[in-house]
Coordinates of C-alpha atoms in Angstrom, one line a residue:
M1 CA -0.3 -0.1 0.1
T2 CA 1.3 3.0 -0.8
T3 CA 0.8 6.3 1.6
N4 CA -1.4 7.9 -1.1
S5 CA -4.0 5.3 -1.6
P6 CA -6.9 4.3 0.6
P7 CA -6.6 1.1 3.3
D8 CA -7.4 -2.1 1.6
D9 CA -9.2 -3.7 4.6
P10 CA -12.4 -5.5 3.5
P11 CA -14.6 -4.8 6.7
A12 CA -12.9 -0.8 6.4
I13 CA -13.9 -0.2 2.7
D14 CA -17.3 -1.7 3.2
G15 CA -17.9 0.6 5.4
V16 CA -16.9 3.2 3.6
L17 CA -19.1 2.2 0.4
R18 CA -22.3 1.8 3.0
L19 CA -22.5 4.9 4.1
G20 CA -21.7 6.5 0.8
V21 CA -24.6 5.0 -0.7
Q22 CA -26.9 6.0 2.6
E23 CA -25.7 9.5 2.1
I24 CA -26.6 9.4 -1.7
L25 CA -30.1 8.0 -1.3
A26 CA -30.7 10.4 1.7
A27 CA -29.7 13.5 -0.1
G28 CA -30.1 13.0 -3.6
D29 CA -27.5 16.2 -4.9
F30 CA -24.0 15.5 -4.9
Q31 CA -22.7 18.7 -2.9
T32 CA -25.2 17.9 -0.1
A33 CA -24.6 14.1 0.0
F34 CA -20.4 14.7 -0.2
Q35 CA -20.6 16.8 2.5
S36 CA -22.6 14.6 4.8
F37 CA -20.3 11.6 3.6
L38 CA -17.0 13.7 4.8
S39 CA -18.5 14.7 8.0
E40 CA -19.8 11.2 9.0
L41 CA -16.6 9.5 7.8
P42 CA -14.4 9.9 10.8
L43 CA -17.4 8.8 13.1
R44 CA -18.4 5.7 11.0
C45 CA -15.5 4.4 9.8
P46 CA -12.8 5.7 12.2
E47 CA -10.2 2.6 11.4
F48 CA -10.6 3.6 8.0
T49 CA -9.5 7.4 8.4
A50 CA -7.0 6.6 10.7
K51 CA -5.1 5.5 7.8
I52 CA -5.2 8.6 5.7
P53 CA -2.4 10.9 5.5
P54 CA -2.7 14.1 6.8
G55 CA -4.2 16.8 4.6
A56 CA -5.3 14.0 2.3
E57 CA -8.9 13.9 4.1
R58 CA -10.6 16.3 1.1
P59 CA -9.2 15.3 -1.6
L60 CA -9.6 11.5 -1.0
G61 CA -12.8 11.7 0.7
L62 CA -14.0 13.5 -3.1
L63 CA -12.4 10.7 -4.8
L64 CA -14.1 8.0 -3.0
F65 CA -17.4 9.2 -2.7
R66 CA -17.0 10.1 -6.9
E67 CA -16.4 6.7 -7.2
I68 CA -19.5 5.4 -4.9
W69 CA -21.8 8.1 -6.9
N70 CA -21.2 7.4 -10.2
H71 CA -22.3 3.4 -9.1
T72 CA -25.0 4.1 -7.4
P73 CA -28.6 2.8 -9.1
R74 CA -31.2 5.3 -7.6
P75 CA -34.4 4.1 -7.1
D76 CA -36.0 7.5 -7.0
L77 CA -34.4 8.0 -11.0
G78 CA -35.5 4.4 -12.2
W79 CA -32.7 2.6 -11.1
Q80 CA -30.3 4.6 -13.3
R81 CA -26.8 6.1 -12.2
Q82 CA -26.2 9.8 -12.5
S83 CA -22.7 9.5 -13.3
L84 CA -20.3 12.8 -13.3
P85 CA -18.1 13.9 -15.7
K86 CA -14.1 14.5 -14.6
P87 CA -13.5 17.5 -13.5
E88 CA -11.4 20.1 -15.6
R89 CA -8.3 20.8 -13.9
N90 CA -9.1 25.0 -14.3
G91 CA -13.2 23.8 -13.5
P92 CA -14.4 24.2 -10.1
C93 CA -13.9 21.8 -7.4
P94 CA -16.3 19.6 -7.0
C95 CA -16.0 19.4 -3.3
G96 CA -17.5 22.6 -3.0
S97 CA -14.8 24.8 -1.7
G98 CA -15.0 27.3 -4.6
D99 CA -11.1 27.1 -5.8
K100 CA -10.1 25.4 -8.8
Y101 CA -9.8 21.9 -8.8
K102 CA -6.3 21.9 -10.1
Q103 CA -5.7 24.2 -6.5
C104 CA -7.9 22.1 -4.7
C105 CA -8.7 18.1 -4.6
G106 CA -6.9 17.6 -8.0
G107 CA -3.8 18.7 -7.0
P108 CA -0.4 16.8 -7.3
R109 CA -1.3 15.3 -3.5
A110 CA -4.4 14.2 -4.9
P111 CA -4.7 10.3 -3.6
D112 CA -5.5 7.6 -5.6
P113 CA -9.1 6.4 -5.6
F114 CA -9.9 2.5 -4.8
P115 CA -9.6 1.0 -8.0
S116 CA -13.6 1.4 -9.8
E117 CA -13.1 -1.5 -12.1
G118 CA -15.6 -3.9 -10.8
L119 CA -17.0 -1.6 -8.0
S120 CA -20.4 -2.9 -7.3
V121 CA -22.5 -1.0 -4.6
L122 CA -26.1 -2.3 -5.6
G123 CA -26.1 -4.7 -2.5
Y124 CA -26.3 -1.7 -0.2
V125 CA -28.8 -0.2 -2.2
L126 CA -31.2 -3.4 -2.2
E127 CA -30.9 -3.5 1.4
T128 CA -33.5 0.0 1.2
V129 CA -35.7 -2.2 -0.6
P130 CA -38.2 -5.0 1.3
V131 CA -37.6 -8.1 0.2
T132 CA -41.3 -8.5 -1.0
R133 CA -40.5 -6.0 -3.5
Y134 CA -37.9 -7.1 -5.3
A135 CA -40.2 -9.2 -7.4
T136 CA -41.0 -5.9 -9.3
L137 CA -37.9 -4.7 -9.1
P138 CA -36.8 -2.8 -13.0
F139 CA -34.4 -6.1 -13.8
A140 CA -33.9 -4.7 -17.1
Q141 CA -32.2 -1.4 -15.6
L142 CA -29.8 -4.1 -13.7
D143 CA -27.1 -6.0 -14.7
P144 CA -27.8 -10.1 -14.0
E145 CA -24.3 -10.6 -13.3
E146 CA -24.3 -8.0 -10.5
L147 CA -27.2 -9.2 -9.1
A148 CA -25.7 -12.9 -8.9
H149 CA -23.1 -11.5 -7.4
V150 CA -25.0 -9.7 -4.6
A151 CA -27.1 -12.9 -4.2
N152 CA -23.9 -14.8 -3.4
Q153 CA -22.8 -12.1 -0.9
W154 CA -26.0 -12.6 1.1
Q155 CA -25.8 -16.4 0.7
D156 CA -22.7 -16.5 2.4
E157 CA -24.0 -13.8 4.9
G158 CA -26.9 -16.6 5.7
R159 CA -29.4 -14.2 3.9
I160 CA -31.1 -16.6 2.4
E161 CA -34.4 -15.4 2.0
A162 CA -33.1 -12.2 0.2
A163 CA -31.1 -14.1 -2.0
T164 CA -33.6 -16.6 -3.5
L165 CA -36.2 -13.8 -3.4
L166 CA -34.1 -11.7 -5.5
L167 CA -32.7 -14.2 -7.8
E168 CA -36.8 -15.6 -8.1
G169 CA -37.6 -12.1 -9.4
L170 CA -34.7 -11.9 -11.9
L171 CA -35.0 -15.2 -13.1
A172 CA -38.8 -15.1 -13.5
P173 CA -40.8 -16.8 -16.4
D174 CA -42.0 -13.7 -17.9
R175 CA -38.2 -12.5 -18.0
R176 CA -36.1 -12.7 -21.1
L177 CA -33.2 -14.5 -20.0
G178 CA -29.6 -14.7 -22.0
R179 CA -25.7 -16.0 -21.1
H180 CA -25.3 -13.1 -18.7
H181 CA -28.3 -15.0 -16.4
E182 CA -25.8 -18.5 -15.9
W183 CA -24.3 -16.9 -12.7
A184 CA -28.1 -16.5 -11.1
F185 CA -29.2 -19.3 -12.3
D186 CA -26.3 -21.8 -10.4
T187 CA -26.7 -19.8 -7.6
L188 CA -30.6 -20.4 -7.4
C189 CA -30.3 -23.8 -7.9
N190 CA -28.2 -24.2 -5.2
L191 CA -30.2 -22.0 -2.8
Y192 CA -33.2 -24.2 -3.7
L193 CA -30.6 -27.4 -3.3
D194 CA -29.5 -26.4 0.4
A195 CA -33.0 -25.6 1.6
G196 CA -34.3 -28.7 0.5
R197 CA -36.8 -27.3 -2.6
D198 CA -36.4 -30.0 -4.9
D199 CA -39.3 -29.5 -6.8
D200 CA -38.6 -25.5 -7.2
R201 CA -35.0 -27.2 -8.9
L202 CA -36.6 -29.0 -10.7
A203 CA -39.0 -26.7 -12.5
L204 CA -36.1 -24.1 -12.8
V205 CA -34.0 -26.6 -14.5
E206 CA -36.9 -27.6 -16.9
R207 CA -37.7 -24.1 -17.9
L208 CA -34.4 -22.9 -18.7
T209 CA -33.4 -26.0 -20.6
K210 CA -36.3 -24.4 -23.2
V211 CA -34.3 -20.8 -23.2
S212 CA -33.2 -19.9 -26.9
D213 CA -29.6 -18.7 -25.4
K214 CA -27.0 -21.3 -26.1
R215 CA -24.9 -20.8 -23.1
L216 CA -27.7 -20.7 -20.8
K217 CA -29.4 -23.5 -22.4
A218 CA -26.5 -25.5 -21.8
A219 CA -26.0 -25.0 -18.1
A220 CA -29.4 -25.9 -17.7
L221 CA -29.0 -28.9 -19.4
Q222 CA -25.8 -29.5 -17.5
R223 CA -28.1 -29.5 -14.5
R224 CA -30.6 -31.7 -15.7
A225 CA -27.7 -34.2 -16.7
T226 CA -26.5 -34.3 -13.0
L227 CA -30.0 -34.8 -11.7
H228 CA -30.4 -38.1 -14.0
A229 CA -26.8 -39.3 -12.7
D230 CA -27.8 -38.6 -9.1
C231 CA -31.0 -41.0 -9.8
G232 CA -28.3 -43.7 -11.5
E233 CA -30.2 -42.7 -14.6
Y234 CA -26.7 -42.8 -16.6
H235 CA -27.9 -43.4 -20.2
E236 CA -30.6 -40.6 -19.8
A237 CA -27.8 -38.0 -18.2
W238 CA -25.2 -39.1 -21.0
A239 CA -27.9 -37.8 -23.5
V240 CA -28.6 -34.8 -21.6
F241 CA -24.3 -33.9 -21.1
G242 CA -23.8 -34.5 -25.0
A243 CA -26.6 -32.1 -25.7
A244 CA -25.0 -29.5 -23.9
M245 CA -21.7 -30.2 -24.7
R246 CA -22.8 -29.3 -28.2
L247 CA -24.3 -26.1 -27.1
D248 CA -21.3 -25.1 -24.9
P249 CA -18.3 -27.3 -25.7
D250 CA -16.0 -25.2 -23.0
N251 CA -18.0 -24.9 -20.1
P252 CA -16.1 -25.8 -17.1
A253 CA -19.1 -27.3 -15.1
L254 CA -19.1 -30.1 -18.0
A255 CA -15.4 -31.1 -17.3
H256 CA -16.5 -31.6 -13.8
L257 CA -19.3 -33.3 -14.6
E258 CA -17.8 -35.9 -17.3
L259 CA -15.5 -36.9 -14.8
V260 CA -17.7 -37.3 -12.3
M261 CA -20.3 -39.5 -14.3
L262 CA -17.2 -41.8 -15.9
A263 CA -16.0 -42.6 -12.1
N264 CA -19.7 -43.2 -11.1
E265 CA -19.6 -46.4 -13.7
D266 CA -16.0 -47.2 -12.8
R267 CA -14.7 -45.8 -16.0
Y268 CA -11.3 -44.3 -14.7
D269 CA -9.1 -44.7 -17.7
E270 CA -11.4 -42.8 -20.1
A271 CA -12.0 -40.2 -17.1
Q272 CA -8.2 -39.4 -17.1
N273 CA -7.4 -39.4 -20.9
R274 CA -10.7 -37.2 -20.8
A275 CA -9.3 -35.4 -18.0
A276 CA -6.2 -34.6 -20.5
V277 CA -8.4 -33.4 -23.0
W278 CA -10.3 -31.0 -20.8
A279 CA -7.0 -29.5 -19.2
K280 CA -5.9 -28.2 -22.7
R281 CA -9.5 -27.0 -23.7
L282 CA -10.0 -25.3 -20.5
A283 CA -6.5 -23.6 -20.5
R284 CA -7.0 -22.2 -23.6
S285 CA -10.9 -20.9 -23.0
G286 CA -9.6 -19.3 -19.8
R287 CA -13.4 -19.9 -18.2
A288 CA -12.4 -22.4 -15.4
D289 CA -11.0 -21.1 -12.0
D290 CA -7.2 -22.3 -11.3
A291 CA -8.6 -24.9 -8.8
L292 CA -10.6 -26.6 -10.9
V293 CA -8.0 -26.5 -13.9
E294 CA -5.3 -28.0 -11.0
L295 CA -7.5 -30.8 -10.3
I296 CA -7.9 -31.6 -13.6
E297 CA -4.7 -32.0 -14.4
E298 CA -3.9 -34.0 -11.3
V299 CA -6.5 -36.4 -12.8
A300 CA -4.4 -36.4 -16.1
R301 CA -1.5 -37.3 -14.6
D302 CA -3.1 -40.1 -12.1
A303 CA -6.9 -41.6 -12.2
G304 CA -6.1 -42.5 -8.8
V305 CA -6.9 -38.8 -7.4
L306 CA -10.2 -39.2 -9.3
R307 CA -10.8 -42.3 -7.5
D308 CA -9.8 -40.9 -4.1
M309 CA -12.0 -38.1 -4.4
M310 CA -15.2 -40.5 -5.2
A311 CA -14.2 -42.4 -2.2
D312 CA -14.5 -39.5 0.0
D313 CA -17.6 -38.4 -1.3
E314 CA -19.4 -42.1 -0.8
A315 CA -18.2 -42.2 2.4
G316 CA -20.7 -39.4 3.1
Q317 CA -23.6 -40.6 1.7
P318 CA -26.5 -41.4 3.6
T319 CA -27.5 -45.3 4.6
Q320 CA -31.2 -45.5 2.7
A321 CA -34.2 -47.2 4.6
S322 CA -36.8 -49.1 3.0
P323 CA -40.1 -47.5 2.8
A324 CA -41.8 -50.7 4.8
D325 CA -39.1 -50.2 7.2
V326 CA -39.6 -46.3 7.7
A327 CA -43.5 -46.7 7.7
M328 CA -43.1 -49.4 10.4
L329 CA -41.1 -47.0 12.3
Q330 CA -43.7 -44.5 11.9
A331 CA -46.6 -46.6 13.2
L332 CA -44.6 -47.2 16.2
I333 CA -43.8 -43.8 16.8
E334 CA -47.7 -42.7 16.1
Q335 CA -48.8 -45.8 19.1
L336 CA -45.7 -44.4 21.4
P337 CA -46.9 -45.1 25.0
A338 CA -47.7 -41.5 27.6
P339 CA -44.2 -40.9 29.3
A340 CA -43.7 -42.5 32.8
S341 CA -41.0 -43.2 35.3
H342 CA -39.6 -46.7 35.0
Y343 CA -36.2 -45.0 37.2
R344 CA -35.1 -44.9 40.8
L345 CA -33.4 -41.9 41.9
A346 CA -31.6 -41.3 45.2
P347 CA -31.6 -37.2 45.7
D348 CA -28.7 -36.1 47.7
G349 CA -28.1 -32.3 48.2
D350 CA -28.3 -30.7 45.2
S351 CA -27.9 -33.8 43.0
A352 CA -30.3 -36.5 41.7
G353 CA -27.7 -38.7 41.6
P354 CA -27.2 -41.4 39.0
L355 CA -30.7 -43.6 36.9
E356 CA -31.2 -46.8 38.2
P357 CA -33.9 -48.8 36.0
M358 CA -36.7 -50.7 37.8
A359 CA -36.6 -54.4 37.5
A360 CA -38.8 -54.9 34.4
L361 CA -37.4 -52.1 32.9
G362 CA -34.0 -53.4 34.1
T363 CA -34.0 -56.8 32.4
L364 CA -36.0 -56.0 29.1
E365 CA -32.5 -53.4 28.5
R366 CA -30.4 -56.0 29.3
A367 CA -32.2 -58.0 26.6
W368 CA -31.9 -54.9 24.0
A369 CA -27.9 -55.0 24.6
D370 CA -27.9 -59.0 24.2
L371 CA -29.7 -59.6 21.1
D372 CA -28.4 -62.5 19.4
W373 CA -27.7 -60.7 16.4
G374 CA -25.3 -57.8 18.0
D375 CA -26.6 -54.5 18.9
P376 CA -29.0 -53.5 16.5
L377 CA -28.2 -49.8 16.2
Q378 CA -24.2 -50.1 16.4
S379 CA -23.2 -49.6 12.6
D380 CA -26.2 -49.6 10.1
P381 CA -29.7 -50.1 11.5
W382 CA -31.2 -50.3 8.3
Q383 CA -29.5 -53.1 6.9
D384 CA -31.1 -55.5 9.6
T385 CA -34.4 -54.5 10.8
R386 CA -35.2 -56.9 13.4
W387 CA -35.0 -54.3 16.1
L388 CA -38.2 -52.9 14.7
H389 CA -40.1 -56.0 15.8
W390 CA -38.3 -56.6 18.7
L391 CA -39.8 -53.1 19.8
S392 CA -43.4 -53.8 18.4
D393 CA -43.3 -56.7 20.9
H394 CA -41.8 -54.9 24.0
P395 CA -43.3 -51.3 24.2
L396 CA -42.1 -51.2 27.7
A397 CA -39.1 -50.5 25.9
W398 CA -40.6 -47.1 24.7
Q399 CA -39.7 -45.9 28.5
S400 CA -35.9 -46.8 28.1
F401 CA -33.4 -44.2 27.8
E402 CA -31.0 -46.6 26.4
V403 CA -33.4 -47.9 24.0
L404 CA -34.5 -44.1 23.0
D405 CA -31.3 -43.2 22.5
A406 CA -30.1 -45.5 20.1
V407 CA -33.5 -45.4 18.3
A408 CA -32.7 -41.3 17.9
G409 CA -29.7 -42.4 16.5
A410 CA -31.0 -44.5 13.4
F411 CA -32.0 -40.9 12.1
D412 CA -28.4 -39.8 11.8
G413 CA -27.3 -40.1 8.0
V414 CA -30.4 -41.7 6.8
L415 CA -32.4 -41.1 3.6
L416 CA -35.8 -42.4 3.8
L417 CA -36.8 -42.9 0.7
E418 CA -40.2 -41.5 -0.2
Y419 CA -40.3 -39.4 3.1
S420 CA -39.5 -35.6 2.6
D421 CA -37.2 -34.0 5.0
E422 CA -40.3 -32.6 7.4
Q423 CA -41.6 -36.0 7.9
A424 CA -38.3 -37.5 8.7
D425 CA -38.1 -34.4 10.8
A426 CA -41.6 -34.9 12.5
M427 CA -41.0 -38.5 13.0
E428 CA -37.9 -37.8 15.0
D429 CA -39.4 -34.9 17.0
A430 CA -42.3 -37.1 18.3
L431 CA -39.6 -39.6 19.3
L432 CA -37.1 -37.0 20.9
T433 CA -40.4 -35.1 22.5
H434 CA -41.6 -38.8 24.3
A435 CA -37.8 -39.0 25.8
V436 CA -37.9 -35.9 27.3
G437 CA -41.5 -36.6 28.7
V438 CA -40.1 -39.6 30.0
L439 CA -37.0 -37.6 31.8
R440 CA -39.7 -35.0 33.5
E441 CA -41.5 -37.6 34.7
V442 CA -38.5 -39.3 36.4
L443 CA -37.4 -36.8 38.1
A444 CA -41.0 -35.6 39.4
A445 CA -42.1 -39.2 40.4
N446 CA -38.5 -39.3 42.2
R447 CA -38.8 -35.6 44.0
A448 CA -35.7 -34.4 42.1
E449 CA -37.1 -31.5 40.2
G450 CA -34.8 -28.7 39.9
L451 CA -31.8 -30.8 41.1
R452 CA -28.5 -31.5 39.0
F453 CA -28.7 -34.5 36.7
E454 CA -24.9 -34.7 36.3
W455 CA -23.5 -36.1 32.9
G456 CA -20.5 -37.7 35.4
W457 CA -23.3 -40.3 36.1
L458 CA -22.6 -42.9 33.5
A459 CA -26.0 -43.7 34.0
N460 CA -27.4 -40.5 32.8
R461 CA -25.8 -40.1 29.8
A462 CA -28.4 -41.8 27.3
A463 CA -31.2 -40.0 29.2
L464 CA -28.9 -36.1 28.4
R465 CA -28.1 -37.1 24.9
V466 CA -31.8 -37.4 23.9
L467 CA -32.6 -33.8 26.0
M468 CA -29.4 -32.8 23.8
Q469 CA -30.9 -34.4 20.3
R470 CA -34.0 -32.8 21.1
I471 CA -32.6 -29.2 21.4
E472 CA -30.6 -29.9 18.0
L473 CA -33.6 -30.4 16.2
A474 CA -35.3 -27.7 18.0
G475 CA -32.7 -25.1 16.5
G476 CA -34.7 -21.8 15.8
S477 CA -37.9 -22.7 17.4
A478 CA -39.7 -22.0 20.4
D479 CA -38.9 -24.8 22.5
E480 CA -34.9 -24.5 21.8
L481 CA -33.5 -22.0 24.3
P482 CA -36.2 -23.3 27.1
L483 CA -34.6 -26.6 27.0
L484 CA -31.0 -25.2 26.9
E485 CA -31.4 -23.4 29.9
W486 CA -33.1 -26.2 31.8
L487 CA -30.0 -28.6 30.5
V488 CA -27.0 -25.8 31.2
L489 CA -28.6 -24.3 34.2
T490 CA -30.2 -26.7 36.2
L491 CA -29.3 -30.6 34.9
D492 CA -25.6 -30.2 33.8
P493 CA -24.1 -27.0 34.8
Q494 CA -20.9 -28.3 34.5
D495 CA -22.2 -28.7 30.7
N496 CA -19.6 -31.2 29.7
G497 CA -21.3 -30.9 25.9
G498 CA -20.7 -27.3 25.6
H499 CA -24.3 -26.1 25.1
R500 CA -23.3 -23.4 26.9
E501 CA -22.2 -21.6 23.8
R502 CA -25.5 -22.2 22.1
L503 CA -27.2 -20.8 25.3
V504 CA -25.4 -17.5 25.0
H505 CA -25.8 -16.6 21.6
A506 CA -29.9 -18.2 21.8
Y507 CA -30.3 -15.4 24.6
C508 CA -28.5 -12.8 22.6
E509 CA -31.0 -13.4 20.1
A510 CA -33.8 -13.4 22.2
G511 CA -33.1 -9.9 23.0
R512 CA -31.7 -11.2 26.7
A513 CA -28.3 -10.1 26.8
A514 CA -27.9 -9.7 30.1
D515 CA -28.7 -13.2 30.8
A516 CA -26.1 -14.1 28.0
L517 CA -23.6 -12.1 30.1
A518 CA -24.6 -14.0 32.9
V519 CA -23.8 -17.4 31.2
C520 CA -20.4 -16.2 30.4
D521 CA -20.3 -14.8 34.2
R522 CA -20.7 -18.7 35.1
Y523 CA -17.7 -20.1 33.5
P524 CA -14.7 -18.1 34.4
G525 CA -11.4 -18.5 32.3
D526 CA -13.5 -20.5 29.6
T527 CA -12.0 -20.6 26.3
L528 CA -14.9 -21.8 24.3
P529 CA -15.2 -19.3 21.3
G530 CA -19.2 -19.5 21.7
V531 CA -18.2 -17.8 25.2
L532 CA -15.2 -15.7 24.6
Y533 CA -16.9 -14.5 21.5
G534 CA -20.4 -14.2 23.0
R535 CA -19.3 -12.2 25.7
V536 CA -18.0 -9.8 23.4
L537 CA -22.0 -9.9 21.3
A538 CA -23.8 -9.5 24.5
L539 CA -21.6 -6.4 25.8
F540 CA -21.8 -5.0 22.1
L541 CA -25.7 -5.6 22.7
L542 CA -25.9 -4.0 25.9
G543 CA -24.5 -0.7 24.8
R544 CA -21.4 -1.2 26.4
R545 CA -19.5 -0.6 24.0
G546 CA -15.8 0.0 26.1
D547 CA -15.9 -3.5 27.5
A548 CA -16.8 -5.2 24.2
V549 CA -13.7 -3.8 22.7
A550 CA -11.7 -5.2 25.4
A551 CA -13.6 -7.8 25.6
L552 CA -12.7 -8.6 21.6
A553 CA -9.3 -7.9 22.3
H554 CA -9.2 -10.7 25.0
A555 CA -10.8 -13.2 22.4
V556 CA -8.6 -12.5 19.7
K557 CA -5.3 -13.1 21.6
R558 CA -6.6 -16.5 23.1
L559 CA -8.7 -17.6 19.3
P560 CA -7.4 -15.1 16.7
K561 CA -8.5 -17.1 13.9
V562 CA -12.0 -17.1 14.7
L563 CA -12.6 -13.5 14.3
K564 CA -10.7 -13.7 10.9
M565 CA -13.0 -17.1 10.1
L566 CA -16.2 -15.0 10.9
L567 CA -15.3 -11.9 8.9
A568 CA -14.4 -13.7 5.8
A569 CA -16.8 -13.3 2.8
R570 CA -16.0 -16.6 1.1
P571 CA -13.5 -18.5 3.4
K572 CA -12.4 -22.0 2.4
A573 CA -14.2 -24.9 4.5
P574 CA -11.0 -26.7 6.2
T575 CA -10.6 -30.0 6.6
I576 CA -12.8 -31.3 9.3
T577 CA -12.4 -34.8 11.1
P578 CA -15.7 -35.5 12.8
G579 CA -16.0 -35.9 16.4
Q580 CA -12.8 -34.0 16.6
I581 CA -12.1 -30.1 17.1
T582 CA -8.6 -28.8 17.0
R583 CA -7.9 -26.2 19.7
S584 CA -7.1 -22.7 18.1
G585 CA -7.2 -24.5 15.0
D586 CA -9.2 -23.6 11.4
D587 CA -11.9 -26.3 12.2
Q588 CA -13.0 -24.5 15.4
A589 CA -13.1 -21.0 14.1
W590 CA -15.2 -22.5 11.4
E591 CA -17.5 -24.4 13.4
Y592 CA -18.2 -21.1 15.1
R593 CA -18.9 -19.4 11.8
I594 CA -21.2 -22.1 10.4
D595 CA -23.0 -21.9 14.2
F596 CA -23.3 -18.4 15.2
R597 CA -22.1 -16.2 12.4
S598 CA -26.0 -15.8 11.7
T599 CA -26.7 -15.0 15.1
W600 CA -24.2 -12.0 15.0
I601 CA -26.1 -11.1 11.7
S602 CA -29.3 -11.1 13.4
C603 CA -28.2 -8.9 16.1
D604 CA -26.9 -6.6 13.4
A605 CA -23.8 -6.8 15.3
L606 CA -21.5 -8.1 12.0
G607 CA -20.8 -4.8 10.4
W608 CA -19.9 -3.2 14.2
L609 CA -17.3 -6.2 14.4
K610 CA -16.2 -5.6 11.0
E611 CA -15.4 -1.8 12.0
I612 CA -13.9 -2.5 15.0
S613 CA -11.5 -5.1 14.5
G614 CA -9.3 -3.6 12.3
R615 CA -8.6 -0.5 14.8
K616 CA -8.5 -2.6 18.7
T617 CA -7.0 -6.3 17.4

């Protein structure tokens, strides 16, 4: 960075751009908007202005603001931009000083603005428009690739509904679509995929296979070929793939798809040969990113790279359960007996002590553990489903935490054929709600309500696991917070499962920042990222900005990667080992981002964090 260049820190620039757009839309005319921008800049973006050389504040501010002005579409002017001509050296300075431009902001010491090529402020303008009006935006006046860029940013920030509605408006059936809509199409397909909206994704793909533009049609055909391949319909997939190749033979997505389809049929030698062809083609076209080209070149040298990649993908594929087995489990869950207590507890002081099953239930639990085909739910519960018939014959087993915990595990990583995700969640929710009801009955029957029910007792762990699973499934619902409070504040205050992180952020989302801070205070010296950074969020929401900055400095000192990952616009996912988290590692920072970045956004705190981090950390 030269002394005359503005800071290139993304959070700092983000604040400058947002401020500029806000002043332009509020004032309308250049002079009024610029003067307000200049006066607000040190207050709203102190970390940015602190890096400006003395005496350069006004000329740099002018050059920055002119670029923002020239790139801002104005809703009050039909979403047109009002571009200003470049100032003449002997003309009046646009800053309003009354001096000639060459004697004011255009002098030899005038700093260079940030690069204006590719600059987009459309997202900041769209933030001022209700999402319910996105469908009526004048899309003919807007760049579809810039809209796709905005939607991608919003997707990364967790603003899924806004991103989806924006692209649905852009790609509505009555729009005339072309190759410049390809990025938007791919993004909307991914949004539908992540949301489980398979019917909407299929309808979008089918509609766009009928457009006249060859490149966009090829992109839609590529998606349809993928859908066929995912269903094992390889003959249909290859036919559609061929049609896409004829329309757009240099499409990078087709390179990846062809290699995957060949690998799915164990045609690795052909895949290696095709990779060599694709590597040359993509290098010539310049349309593929470096990562894809590098991957294809590796496959061209060694087909084992592709084989390993496919093995990793298959390892993450869900088990498939037959409709008949799932229907039987659903019927059993629908006929669950009322929760009842078949356990004893021996309360001592403020502790409920360990669970002890009564005679009949103890006999059933031993029979469950000793079933002659081994542990019925230890590996793949849907390969041998005799456990379903055993449960049908022993209804008392539904009062056992050991059994309930095992059956709940049968929902993990399983594809319930002919059942939607909502139906599967409803079954699991009914099962876990019953399990929590059993726990409440047990505590009440043993006069142990309000007492600790610690994880330290091995006999209590199955009961606590089903409660934790119920909390996981309740994420975002009204049930989540009271269950979290019960688990962390009453049953297991030592919190071996680390749910205090989630409780802190749930309190913040519920507008109970003081309660969030109180939870943090219960665990002095805690180094979990959810407590360190949750304290920062709670203090910010309480208006204690000085304390929040100090807490942030402490959090960054202990876990610096968390802040970096939290603020990154498009970070690369690190390698995750299931069941393991590296202390102060990239995987720990990634987990915090995935779990709680949406909380920072919903609390309107991420912008403050971006602004303050460059100055104080």
